[in-house]
Each structure stands twice: as C-alpha cells, then as structure tokens.
C-alpha cells in the first residue's frame, strides 16, 4: 500500500493506493478504473461516475488536468517526497533570494526598475510583449534588485532568468 | 469572374475563407510565414506560398510583397480577412492600382471611416447619432477643459487614430483633465504615431450593439440584424451573440436603418459592421465602423442561414446582392466564444507551445471555426486565438446550454486555453438574465483572479483528480522500478554468463 500527498488547486489531499482499482481518500474506499485512450487522454471511472480527463500541460512539477472544461492543477508526491519538499521550501524562504523568470517567450519592452532599487511583493518590474499583448511581470518577493540580466528590446526564452531580487 | 483568390491572412479566418472558395469552386491560395509552415490554413489551401520571416511586418503585413506575389501567381482577387491589412487603405489602394480585385470595400470608404473624428463628422452630417463630444481634435489643454465642462464629466479622451483601447483615458473632473490629457496624447503618439485626441461624453455602463450590413456595387444595401458584444475585456470582445436580448423590435428597426444610413454615407460596398453604444435609456450612439469581415460574423450566419463570406466574393465580382431584405428573418439564437491560448489565472498571459491533443466537439447546433489541429504550433508572433465555438439554439437558453456542453467536450492540450473562463461566464446570473454591460468582466471577474472564481467547482472534481494523480504517480514508480530491475538483470547476465 502506498500513500501519496496530492496538492490539488493549492489544497492538500492524502490518497492511499490500495490496488490498481481501489483507492482511499478522506477515509473512504473507492473503486476506480483507469484506461488510457492516448498519451494525454484518460477514461476514468470513480465509483460509478465516468470522466474523460485530459492532461493539458506540465508546468514545472504541476500537471494541469482538463475535466468537464475546467482546469485543475495537481502535483503528486510520496509522503517522503512531501516531507523533503516542505523542508526545501523552508530553506529557500529563509535564504530570501528570488529569481524572476520569463513566464513565456517574448520581447522585453520596458524595464521599470534599476539595480539597487527597492521593490515590494507584487510590484510590476517589467513589461514583456508576447503575441501582440503587453504583460506586466510582477515581483515575486520584496527586496532589492540585485541583478538585471536583459536589456529593453531583447527577446527572452521561456523560464530564462531576467531579474534577481535579494 | 474570380477563379483564384489569394488569402492575405492566417489562422481560423484564412481557413474560413478557404471553405467559401471550395464551395464556390474557386482556387484558394494561402500565404504563410516561416512560423506557419505546418499551419492548418496552409494544409487546407489549394496552393500555398512562403511570404517571409515570422514577424508580421515582414510577412502578413508586407504590402508590396503580398501584391507582388498575387500578381506572380495570377490571383484574380485578394481576401484580407480581419486584422493585418484588412483596414489599411494604403494597401487597398495598391491592390486597386494593381488591377487585382480587393474583396472588401473601396480604399476611399476605408479611409473615410478610419479617422475617428472624420467619421464622427460624416455621421453627424448624415443624421447618425454620435456620442456627444467633439468632431475635431483638441488643440490644447485649456480648450479641452472648456469643452469637457460643457459636455459634463465624466468624459473620455480618445486617440484620433485609436483602436483597441490604446490612447484612451476616462476623466472624472476638471482637476484630473491635464494629467489625463498628457497621458492620452503621449500614449497615442507612441501607439499610432499621432498624438491627437478628441473628447467624448462617457456613457455609463453601456451595451455594445453592432449591425452587420451588406452592400453591392450597384447601390443596394441591406442589414443582417444586430449582434450584441457587451461581454468585453479591455475593449476586446469575449462573447458575441445574435440577436441582442436587450433591444426590442422597435429599436431593432431604428438601429438597423441607422446602420444602413451610415454605410450609405461612405458609399460603402461589401460586408461591414457599424458599432453602437446603447445607454440605459436605450439611446444608441455611433461608435465606429469596421470596414471588413468580423471575427463574430458566424453568429449572424447562424441566425440568418446566410453565408456572408461567399456573398463577399460575389459582391467583389460585381454581382448584385443575392437576397432581398424582406427574405431575411431571425431564426433562433447564436453565441460565439473565442478560444484563446491564454492563462486566465495568470493575468490572461499568452500560452505558447505545440498542440498535443485536439478533440473537437460537435453535435446539435455546434459549429467550430479553427486555425489549429493536432501538432500545430502556437507561436509568439501572432494573436493567440485558436478557434471559435459557435452554438445555435432555437432560443437563447438552448444556445447557452449547447455552448456549455460543447465547451466541456472540446479538449485542447499542449497550451492553456481560456475555456474555463467561458464556463464561468456562462453560469453567471448577470449573463443569463441579460443585465451585463461592457464593464461586467472588469467588475465581476477580475476581482476573483487567481483562484476565487473556481470556488463553485464541484468538490468531487478535486477528489477525482487527486485519485487519478496518485494512480499515475504509482504507475510511474512501478514502471521505473521494473525498468531498473530489468537493467540490473541484464547487467548481471553480462557479468555471470
């Protein structure tokens, strides 16, 4: 028997996998059946309810599922992995060092801050243009701008580090 | 006779025009940028030609190159679709001079309606009501303040060459005027290369109603009723429907006749749309004219049973309108949702990538117009619209129910789409009872970002996904365990045998 901690839409749920066709969630045992239709499409029977669920996109460690037209984000960890994750999270929080990454490929239109400037959590740092749209990129934490790794007019790849805040 | 049409566009609208060509036995000629080599519009066309590198100004906006190509491949006509060069009168002038037929209005009509203040002046002269305000650009702050006071606050400052919500500022009081004026002029200078702005009275909580018109080159005009597009975000339409549930037969008669007056004022031919704002007292005011085919034309096609794109081609050929006003009726109700590759929760940021799963929806009353297919790339260079879902029903309730059903069935993977956003809108009280106005999304949805708007999801969905995630994780673990085991055993085999 294996126990997992699933973070689903930012809430944590514990799931025990009893067998291929049986799980336990919220203290309730439920019969399930999982059938893969293709790489990212699953026919899933939960109790007596039938769902067609698609795997929309993997965003870092999260998987975004499609169910009935809705998006649900989930990440599955074993109990051990979950403990390690929580530990890691506490360490990085105490280090107080944040990297601002490009959430999508695009063109740096404007950088609103200079090195050494103080920023607040959620403050707009720069404008990234992608697909004809101007997107504000906000600060993930409060602190001082330590490094700016791009110039206005430059294009950046997805997930490349643009700014470091300390 | 038009036998060969070059389509100066991409995505779903290019695909839509290809369908019309095929039905009329016309050869469709697609153009594509290097980023669109494998696009659906290229694969569905009869012929396709590379036009240039991915950035739009080097490909889909390259006027000279497109016309040169059209001549070289002996196209009889060019269809511009919407966006890109469709409302660029200089491009249309070049096409006219080249001897190729432009499927759309004359460059003169487009030029007349393109300048906001010129269009307002023309409409005023032709008894089309305009939003109270100036028909001339404001020359200085003092003059502006004086006029604003006369009209009464709140007012809007709008860019003369504007569009898409840029160079626009709402001003509540005399104190705010100077700062807003400076912002609006510098923004419009930057966006349109022209800093001129004019003043309009701010209409509180209006509805957006527009009228589809058709006219031939023989002076015949008709309308295909109205569409309501009041669900908007940042002045971009989100949901369009026809007919409007806000207006009655009496206003319908007035607004459609006014639209025809507006079209006649600029000697219009081909398909066009007159946009109006409707205030709380059901007074309507001319907003602007879209001198092209519109994104939302399918809802009108669904309620009238009339193919607008095919008619555009016939009009361009010089034929008379193929129908009469009295033969047109509203039949049922239609709604359109624009499916974008964007992450609603992440401030509507665009999502790029490769489509890994594309399961279409179908069934009673459902129509899809799409630019994507399985394994299509969604590049950063263009508008992130993937497809449009159009639902028709014998009444509004049925159209909405069918749309909700279709959106649950339509599965797109590889990029994040805004389908859940529509699932939310379609269950809101204000949307269902018709009390929404153009500020609905701003007031009701934006405050619920990122997570709150999903609070009414059935709780079971989270349990289902949690269970599925656990099972998939277990499977992955077992697979890698058996993989390691088999690796080990073969290694042992090598060592010991």
XYZ file of C-alpha atoms in Angstrom:
663
model
C 0.000 0.000 0.000
C 1.331 3.409 -0.954
C 0.380 6.755 0.456
C 0.577 9.981 -1.530
C 0.086 13.644 -0.817
C -1.614 15.394 -3.714
C -1.638 19.162 -3.915
C -4.714 19.918 -5.982
C -5.736 23.521 -6.677
C -3.411 24.548 -3.818
C -5.144 22.211 -1.323
C -3.510 19.080 0.070
C -5.237 15.708 -0.102
C -3.992 12.327 1.132
C -4.619 9.373 -1.124
C -3.798 5.728 -0.396
C -3.461 3.494 -3.421
C -4.790 0.126 -2.224
C -4.586 -1.586 -5.595
C -4.817 -0.714 -9.268
C -8.559 -0.478 -8.870
C -9.016 0.807 -5.362
C -8.009 3.963 -3.527
C -8.731 5.527 -0.163
C -9.441 9.232 0.113
C -10.935 11.140 3.073
C -11.217 7.775 4.872
C -13.445 6.413 2.143
C -12.590 3.436 -0.063
C -13.470 3.980 -3.695
C -13.311 1.638 -6.660
C -11.631 3.171 -9.665
C -10.746 2.200 -13.208
C -8.166 3.968 -15.322
C -7.991 3.461 -19.070
C -5.508 5.337 -21.239
C -7.078 6.343 -24.548
C -3.933 8.089 -25.753
C -0.814 9.702 -24.305
C -2.741 12.525 -22.693
C -6.323 11.316 -22.593
C -7.745 9.098 -19.883
C -11.088 7.476 -19.341
C -11.526 7.365 -15.576
C -14.271 5.709 -13.584
C -14.522 6.940 -9.992
C -17.067 4.985 -8.005
C -19.806 4.849 -10.575
C -19.087 8.216 -12.180
C -17.416 8.356 -15.545
C -14.977 11.073 -16.575
C -12.884 11.871 -19.628
C -9.809 13.608 -18.347
C -7.038 15.146 -20.447
C -3.522 16.072 -19.360
C -3.399 19.662 -20.543
C 0.137 20.774 -19.797
C 3.041 20.131 -17.483
C 4.111 23.372 -15.844
C 7.326 22.688 -13.900
C 6.207 19.956 -11.488
C 2.484 20.660 -11.782
C 0.238 18.845 -14.191
C -2.794 20.720 -15.430
C -5.758 18.404 -15.943
C -8.860 19.124 -18.006
C -12.121 17.870 -16.561
C -15.516 18.903 -17.886
C -13.987 22.035 -19.470
C -12.292 23.144 -16.238
C -8.585 23.260 -15.400
C -7.329 21.630 -12.245
C -3.656 21.780 -11.257
C -2.192 18.889 -9.311
C 1.163 17.636 -8.123
C 1.606 14.165 -6.640
C 4.326 13.349 -4.118
C 5.043 10.312 -1.952
C 4.966 11.011 1.776
C 8.761 11.126 1.798
C 8.940 13.496 -1.154
C 6.380 15.750 0.503
C 8.478 15.998 3.676
C 11.578 16.800 1.611
C 9.620 19.399 -0.353
C 8.408 21.160 2.793
C 11.963 21.217 4.185
C 13.331 22.634 0.948
C 10.611 25.286 0.882
C 11.569 26.479 4.362
C 15.247 26.680 3.412
C 14.639 28.732 0.275
C 12.261 31.027 2.137
C 14.946 31.812 4.711
C 17.561 32.438 2.003
C 15.454 35.290 0.686
C 16.675 35.217 -2.872
C 14.169 35.324 -5.690
C 14.611 34.828 -9.387
C 12.211 36.476 -11.802
C 11.770 34.182 -14.774
C 10.081 34.862 -18.089
C 6.708 33.067 -17.869
C 6.580 32.933 -21.672
C 8.893 33.678 -24.582
C 8.686 37.294 -25.647
C 10.249 40.684 -26.070
C 11.349 42.897 -23.154
C 9.502 46.139 -23.828
C 10.348 48.100 -20.714
C 12.279 47.544 -17.510
C 10.760 49.649 -14.776
C 13.416 49.142 -12.108
C 17.165 49.728 -11.716
C 19.823 47.751 -9.904
C 19.832 48.641 -6.223
C 16.200 49.776 -6.240
C 13.824 48.548 -3.554
C 10.727 46.597 -4.701
C 7.609 45.364 -2.960
C 5.921 41.991 -3.443
C 3.611 42.174 -6.461
C 5.057 45.411 -7.835
C 5.394 45.474 -11.649
C 9.037 45.035 -12.652
C 8.937 44.994 -16.413
C 6.724 44.665 -19.467
C 7.070 41.575 -21.600
C 5.448 41.599 -25.018
C 4.215 38.303 -26.411
C 1.612 37.656 -29.082
C 0.728 41.326 -29.505
C -0.060 41.626 -25.790
C 1.831 43.619 -23.195
C 2.216 41.713 -19.956
C 3.275 43.162 -16.624
C 5.725 40.918 -14.811
C 5.335 41.328 -11.064
C 7.877 40.938 -8.303
C 7.664 37.517 -6.597
C 9.005 38.988 -3.313
C 10.023 42.174 -1.571
C 13.686 43.139 -1.631
C 16.445 44.891 -3.533
C 17.134 44.403 -7.252
C 20.499 42.672 -7.328
C 20.919 41.829 -10.959
C 19.190 42.575 -14.292
C 20.098 40.048 -16.959
C 18.460 41.571 -20.015
C 18.029 44.841 -21.873
C 14.964 46.567 -23.276
C 14.298 45.387 -26.822
C 15.851 41.992 -26.204
C 13.879 38.782 -26.639
C 13.926 36.138 -23.952
C 13.209 32.422 -23.846
C 10.611 30.954 -21.547
C 11.936 30.379 -17.994
C 15.115 32.380 -18.580
C 16.102 34.406 -15.518
C 15.511 38.115 -16.085
C 15.985 39.700 -12.665
C 17.383 38.587 -9.331
C 15.993 40.087 -6.143
C 17.683 39.788 -2.766
C -15.049 36.059 -62.889
C -12.964 35.289 -59.838
C -11.246 31.923 -60.222
C -8.254 32.331 -57.914
C -8.225 34.077 -54.512
C -5.111 34.898 -52.534
C -5.877 34.965 -48.808
C -3.710 37.570 -47.077
C -4.192 36.148 -43.596
C -3.609 33.118 -41.378
C -5.348 31.076 -38.673
C -9.051 30.359 -38.441
C -10.159 33.191 -40.739
C -7.905 32.020 -43.588
C -9.377 28.554 -43.076
C -12.911 30.001 -43.112
C -12.273 31.783 -46.430
C -10.778 28.610 -47.920
C -14.069 26.820 -47.158
C -16.036 29.508 -49.029
C -13.649 29.246 -52.008
C -14.037 25.483 -52.143
C -17.829 25.728 -52.122
C -17.668 28.211 -54.989
C -15.130 26.151 -56.977
C -12.514 28.844 -56.606
C -8.816 28.043 -56.154
C -7.610 29.190 -52.726
C -4.060 30.478 -52.395
C -2.597 30.682 -48.902
C 0.399 32.707 -47.834
C 2.430 31.801 -44.770
C 5.360 32.969 -42.694
C 8.219 30.681 -41.704
C 6.462 30.128 -38.360
C 3.307 28.860 -40.089
C 4.808 26.239 -42.403
C 2.712 23.470 -40.855
C -0.373 25.529 -40.077
C -3.828 24.215 -40.817
C -4.652 27.091 -43.176
C -1.664 26.119 -45.313
C -2.634 22.455 -45.410
C -6.254 23.174 -46.283
C -5.497 25.591 -49.142
C -5.133 24.531 -52.779
C -1.816 26.359 -53.131
C 0.496 27.923 -50.556
C 3.428 30.318 -50.776
C 6.037 31.349 -48.245
C 5.855 35.108 -47.753
C 8.623 35.841 -45.237
C 10.061 35.501 -41.726
C 7.769 35.086 -38.678
C 7.374 38.743 -37.546
C 4.112 40.057 -39.013
C 5.653 43.190 -40.526
C 7.975 41.000 -42.583
C 5.221 38.620 -43.661
C 1.455 39.155 -43.248
C 1.865 42.950 -43.136
C 4.276 43.207 -46.064
C 2.007 45.005 -48.564
C 4.351 45.128 -51.557
C 5.451 41.535 -51.226
C 1.877 40.249 -50.969
C 0.733 42.171 -54.049
C 3.818 41.127 -56.000
C 3.081 37.506 -55.117
C -0.587 37.856 -56.032
C 0.425 39.087 -59.496
C 3.024 36.360 -59.903
C 0.608 33.540 -59.042
C -2.127 35.151 -61.175
C -4.634 35.694 -58.377
C -7.842 37.409 -59.544
C -8.645 38.711 -56.087
C -7.259 39.188 -52.569
C -9.271 38.491 -49.420
C -7.732 40.255 -46.401
C -9.722 38.511 -43.623
C -9.734 40.651 -40.453
C -6.804 42.312 -38.687
C -3.453 42.571 -40.520
C -4.012 44.621 -43.713
C -7.816 44.426 -43.858
C -8.424 48.057 -42.884
C -5.229 49.527 -44.280
C -6.420 51.908 -47.021
C -2.912 52.267 -48.451
C -2.819 48.528 -49.043
C -6.266 48.578 -50.624
C -5.169 51.448 -52.883
C -2.161 49.401 -54.007
C -4.412 46.414 -54.744
C -6.815 48.619 -56.716
C -3.914 50.024 -58.766
C -2.537 46.557 -59.487
C -5.750 45.533 -61.237
C -6.450 42.779 -58.727
C -9.925 42.740 -57.115
C -10.000 43.560 -53.408
C -12.654 41.534 -51.587
C -13.928 44.311 -49.363
C -14.855 47.991 -49.594
C -13.076 50.665 -51.643
C -9.953 52.328 -50.232
C -11.924 55.602 -50.193
C -14.618 54.198 -47.842
C -11.993 52.680 -45.564
C -10.076 55.948 -45.414
C -13.239 57.920 -44.655
C -14.212 55.684 -41.736
C -10.640 55.137 -40.480
C -10.127 58.554 -38.930
C -12.246 58.759 -35.792
C -13.014 62.483 -35.937
C -13.638 62.459 -39.708
C -16.015 59.533 -39.263
C -17.827 61.351 -36.438
C -18.220 64.452 -38.606
C -19.540 62.410 -41.528
C -22.022 60.574 -39.306
C -23.270 63.795 -37.754
C -23.853 65.250 -41.225
C -25.871 62.160 -42.152
C -28.106 62.176 -39.069
C -26.422 59.203 -37.449
C -26.316 59.909 -33.688
C -22.782 60.128 -32.305
C -21.630 60.140 -28.677
C -21.794 63.812 -27.589
C -18.363 65.413 -27.861
C -16.008 66.990 -30.363
C -15.624 66.200 -34.041
C -12.237 67.951 -34.119
C -9.041 67.062 -32.270
C -8.404 69.098 -29.094
C -5.630 71.603 -29.743
C -4.701 72.490 -26.146
C -5.497 71.765 -22.522
C -7.447 74.966 -21.852
C -9.735 74.431 -24.844
C -10.206 70.802 -23.793
C -11.141 71.758 -20.245
C -13.712 74.234 -21.523
C -15.349 71.674 -23.816
C -15.268 68.948 -21.157
C -17.079 71.247 -18.745
C -19.752 71.990 -21.344
C -20.345 68.306 -22.096
C -20.259 67.409 -18.409
C -17.998 64.932 -16.588
C -17.200 62.094 -16.717
C -15.728 62.289 -20.216
C -13.432 60.136 -22.338
C -10.298 61.285 -24.107
C -9.791 59.178 -27.221
C -6.988 58.929 -29.775
C -7.976 60.213 -33.223
C -6.133 57.283 -34.842
C -7.008 54.955 -32.000
C -8.281 51.465 -31.557
C -8.019 48.541 -29.153
C -8.310 50.723 -26.063
C -4.972 52.497 -26.509
C -4.654 56.267 -26.094
C -7.902 56.279 -24.138
C -8.499 57.907 -20.736
C -11.552 58.348 -18.586
C -11.662 61.730 -16.824
C -13.938 62.404 -13.844
C -13.165 66.002 -13.014
C -11.569 69.270 -14.103
C -8.618 68.576 -11.741
C -7.789 65.317 -13.497
C -8.002 66.736 -17.003
C -4.450 67.981 -17.529
C -2.731 64.808 -16.367
C -5.117 62.564 -18.351
C -4.669 64.709 -21.464
C -0.894 64.382 -21.283
C -1.081 60.611 -20.772
C -3.563 60.075 -23.602
C -1.575 62.172 -26.096
C 1.766 60.550 -25.297
C 0.219 57.072 -25.410
C -1.426 57.654 -28.777
C 1.761 59.243 -30.151
C 3.585 56.071 -29.167
C 0.955 53.620 -30.382
C -0.267 55.294 -33.583
C 2.342 57.960 -34.411
C -0.318 60.646 -33.972
C -0.819 62.413 -30.662
C -4.229 63.973 -31.462
C -7.108 63.204 -29.112
C -10.764 64.217 -29.014
C -13.446 64.336 -26.317
C -16.500 62.133 -25.926
C -19.038 62.031 -23.145
C -18.516 58.929 -21.021
C -21.550 56.691 -21.339
C -22.144 54.863 -18.069
C -22.448 51.085 -18.214
C -23.394 50.860 -21.882
C -24.092 47.840 -24.038
C -22.260 47.171 -27.272
C -24.655 46.556 -30.146
C -23.490 46.292 -33.750
C -25.243 45.853 -37.069
C -23.997 43.668 -39.924
C -24.576 45.261 -43.277
C -24.048 44.104 -46.857
C -23.975 46.292 -49.943
C -23.193 45.659 -53.595
C -21.513 47.904 -56.152
C -24.923 48.822 -57.621
C -26.147 50.826 -54.644
C -28.212 48.084 -52.974
C -27.958 47.920 -49.203
C -29.285 45.521 -46.614
C -28.684 44.594 -42.978
C -28.396 41.175 -41.359
C -29.710 42.359 -37.984
C -27.652 43.076 -34.893
C -25.139 41.350 -32.683
C -24.581 42.076 -29.021
C -20.944 42.032 -27.881
C -21.172 43.558 -24.411
C -19.015 40.938 -22.699
C -15.595 42.513 -23.168
C -12.226 42.656 -21.522
C -10.067 45.712 -22.113
C -12.298 46.687 -25.050
C -11.778 43.290 -26.690
C -14.869 41.189 -27.286
C -15.149 37.981 -25.301
C -18.625 36.658 -26.159
C -20.803 37.682 -29.105
C -24.398 36.756 -29.692
C -27.252 37.380 -32.069
C -29.882 38.631 -31.743
C -29.424 41.028 -28.807
C -31.725 40.347 -25.864
C -31.501 43.996 -24.852
C -33.377 45.630 -27.710
C -36.957 45.246 -28.854
C -38.368 45.203 -32.377
C -38.835 48.957 -32.366
C -35.191 49.736 -31.528
C -34.058 46.985 -33.883
C -35.832 48.747 -36.717
C -34.267 52.106 -35.823
C -30.722 50.855 -35.235
C -30.579 48.766 -38.427
C -31.915 51.647 -40.531
C -29.373 53.987 -38.932
C -26.624 51.495 -39.789
C -27.665 51.492 -43.428
C -27.634 55.312 -43.389
C -24.084 55.186 -42.016
C -22.956 52.754 -44.727
C -24.535 54.866 -47.445
C -22.754 57.960 -46.092
C -19.369 56.495 -47.037
C -20.548 54.886 -50.318
C -19.891 51.506 -48.809
C -19.918 48.187 -50.582
C -19.160 44.605 -49.434
C -19.611 43.419 -45.814
C -19.225 45.883 -42.965
C -20.270 46.444 -39.383
C -21.500 49.566 -37.648
C -20.828 49.543 -33.913
C -23.051 51.412 -31.459
C -23.110 52.058 -27.736
C -26.534 51.692 -26.157
C -27.142 53.606 -22.936
C -29.511 52.745 -20.089
C -32.366 54.656 -21.720
C -31.887 52.651 -24.929
C -30.428 55.610 -26.817
C -27.775 54.432 -29.238
C -24.706 56.271 -30.482
C -22.344 55.534 -33.381
C -19.029 54.196 -32.077
C -17.145 53.190 -35.215
C -17.420 51.262 -38.439
C -15.445 48.074 -39.065
C -14.811 48.119 -42.778
C -14.173 44.398 -43.097
C -15.400 40.926 -42.239
C -15.601 40.478 -38.475
C -14.457 37.742 -36.128
C -18.046 37.273 -34.944
C -19.698 37.024 -38.377
C -20.676 33.343 -37.794
C -23.362 34.195 -35.216
C -25.127 36.251 -37.869
C -24.715 33.442 -40.390
C -26.268 31.016 -37.893
C -29.407 33.058 -37.211
C -29.987 34.043 -40.845
C -28.737 30.916 -42.606
C -26.825 33.206 -44.954
C -23.145 32.780 -45.924
C -21.501 36.210 -45.579
C -18.074 35.214 -46.920
C -19.435 33.729 -50.147
C -21.570 36.839 -50.623
C -18.442 38.997 -50.161
C -16.818 37.219 -53.080
C -19.901 37.641 -55.287
C -20.149 41.332 -54.423
C -16.448 41.776 -55.293
C -17.129 40.140 -58.659
C -19.678 42.897 -59.312
C -22.831 40.830 -58.830
C -25.951 42.254 -57.258
C -26.915 41.159 -53.736
C -28.301 37.627 -53.957
C -31.071 38.238 -51.388
C -33.605 40.889 -50.509
C -34.203 42.456 -47.118
C -37.710 41.006 -46.867
C -36.343 37.474 -47.326
C -34.203 37.752 -44.217
C -35.503 36.631 -40.823
C -34.024 35.974 -37.417
C -34.187 32.275 -36.720
C -33.252 31.168 -33.184
C -30.251 32.419 -31.244
C -26.473 32.035 -31.643
C -23.494 32.596 -29.329
C -19.775 32.639 -30.062
C -16.849 32.044 -27.704
C -13.331 32.907 -28.843
C -10.929 30.239 -27.683
C -7.575 31.827 -26.886
C -4.275 30.288 -25.842
C -4.088 32.249 -22.632
C -3.804 31.557 -18.944
C -6.725 33.363 -17.357
C -5.473 32.774 -13.802
C -2.096 34.221 -14.670
C -3.474 37.626 -15.700
C -4.521 36.320 -19.146
C -0.905 35.827 -20.191
C -0.490 34.114 -23.560
C 0.430 30.434 -23.583
C 2.615 29.121 -26.389
C 3.577 25.615 -27.415
C 2.606 22.655 -29.515
C -0.936 21.293 -29.535
C -0.656 17.722 -28.237
C -4.353 16.853 -28.155
C -7.184 18.387 -30.118
C -10.575 16.740 -29.666
C -13.265 18.656 -31.467
C -16.773 18.991 -30.238
C -19.790 18.602 -32.493
C -23.430 17.647 -32.246
C -26.667 19.622 -32.461
C -26.196 23.332 -33.164
C -22.408 23.407 -32.834
C -20.044 24.970 -35.352
C -16.277 25.316 -34.985
C -14.016 27.676 -36.891
C -10.416 26.833 -36.139
C -6.843 27.561 -37.103
C -5.327 24.688 -35.162
C -5.033 20.949 -35.404
C -3.135 18.245 -33.557
C 0.605 19.102 -33.523
C 0.025 22.730 -34.597
C 2.469 25.227 -33.141
C 1.082 28.240 -31.316
C 3.826 30.814 -31.948
C 4.511 34.042 -30.054
C 4.253 36.278 -33.111
C 0.501 36.474 -33.649
C -2.840 36.865 -31.949
C -3.360 33.849 -29.659
C -6.837 32.947 -30.945
C -7.005 29.223 -31.648
C -10.610 28.674 -32.627
C -14.173 29.898 -32.260
C -17.012 27.811 -30.920
C -20.427 28.869 -32.162
C -23.605 27.426 -30.676
C -27.035 27.792 -32.214
C -30.289 27.053 -30.411
C -33.969 27.629 -31.058
C -33.760 30.165 -28.204
C -31.061 31.746 -26.029
C -31.366 29.162 -23.235
C -30.807 26.311 -25.658
C -27.873 28.088 -27.324
C -26.238 28.612 -23.903
C -26.870 25.001 -22.839
C -25.351 23.742 -26.090
C -22.343 26.039 -25.705
C -21.709 24.754 -22.171
C -21.983 21.189 -23.379
C -19.619 21.850 -26.302
C -17.025 23.584 -24.107
C -16.966 20.568 -21.778
C -16.308 18.298 -24.746
C -13.736 20.430 -26.577
C -10.343 19.274 -25.297
C -7.143 21.077 -26.224
C -3.820 20.074 -24.688
C -0.305 21.457 -25.018
C -1.319 25.048 -24.436
C -3.521 26.561 -21.757
C -6.849 27.847 -23.061
C -9.483 30.223 -21.743
C -12.285 27.623 -21.949
C -12.788 27.598 -18.132
C -13.281 31.394 -18.281
C -16.296 30.808 -20.555
C -17.608 28.067 -18.281
C -17.623 30.707 -15.530
C -19.280 33.468 -17.608
C -22.000 31.177 -18.937
C -23.188 30.344 -15.430
C -23.343 33.911 -14.101
C -26.703 35.357 -13.178
C -25.938 38.674 -14.953
C -25.096 36.883 -18.160
C -28.169 34.682 -18.068
C -30.643 37.470 -17.293
C -29.032 39.918 -19.738
C -28.225 42.635 -17.202
C -24.480 42.618 -18.069
C -22.818 45.642 -19.665
C -19.341 46.287 -21.082
C -17.827 46.534 -17.576
C -19.095 43.115 -16.479
C -15.763 41.248 -16.717
C -13.805 44.108 -15.155
C -16.211 44.412 -12.214
C -17.207 40.807 -11.610
C -14.436 38.536 -12.858
C -11.127 40.386 -12.417
C -11.513 40.652 -8.604
C -11.828 36.835 -8.438
C -8.427 36.161 -10.028
C -6.448 33.997 -9.442
C -8.378 31.314 -7.537
C -11.695 32.581 -6.223
C -13.657 32.203 -9.458
C -13.227 28.427 -9.252
C -14.733 28.157 -5.781
C -18.049 26.840 -7.063
C -16.492 23.885 -8.864
C -17.939 20.544 -7.730
C -15.711 19.395 -4.880
C -15.673 15.924 -6.332
C -13.531 17.118 -9.256
C -10.653 17.739 -6.873
C -11.044 14.282 -5.320
C -11.209 12.674 -8.756
C -8.058 14.479 -9.900
C -6.251 13.700 -6.619
C -7.059 9.996 -7.015
C -6.016 9.962 -10.644
C -2.756 11.772 -9.839
C -1.941 9.218 -7.147
C -2.604 6.322 -9.525
C -0.459 7.883 -12.259
C 2.340 8.507 -9.759
C 2.152 4.903 -8.557
C 2.281 3.656 -12.123
C 5.327 5.806 -12.873
C 7.068 4.498 -9.771
C 6.339 0.886 -10.672
C 7.493 1.418 -14.241
C 10.812 2.882 -13.216
C 11.232 0.121 -10.627
C 10.694 -2.619 -13.196
C 12.949 -0.749 -15.613
C 15.733 -0.712 -13.018
C 15.174 -4.379 -12.286
C 15.457 -5.371 -15.921
C 18.561 -3.209 -16.325
C 20.119 -4.873 -13.335
C 19.357 -8.369 -14.501
C 20.877 -7.805 -17.919
C 23.953 -6.395 -16.264
C 24.124 -9.482 -14.084
C 23.728 -11.606 -17.164
C 26.691 -9.914 -18.755
C 28.795 -10.479 -15.685
C 27.956 -14.016 -14.843
C 27.221 -15.802 -18.057
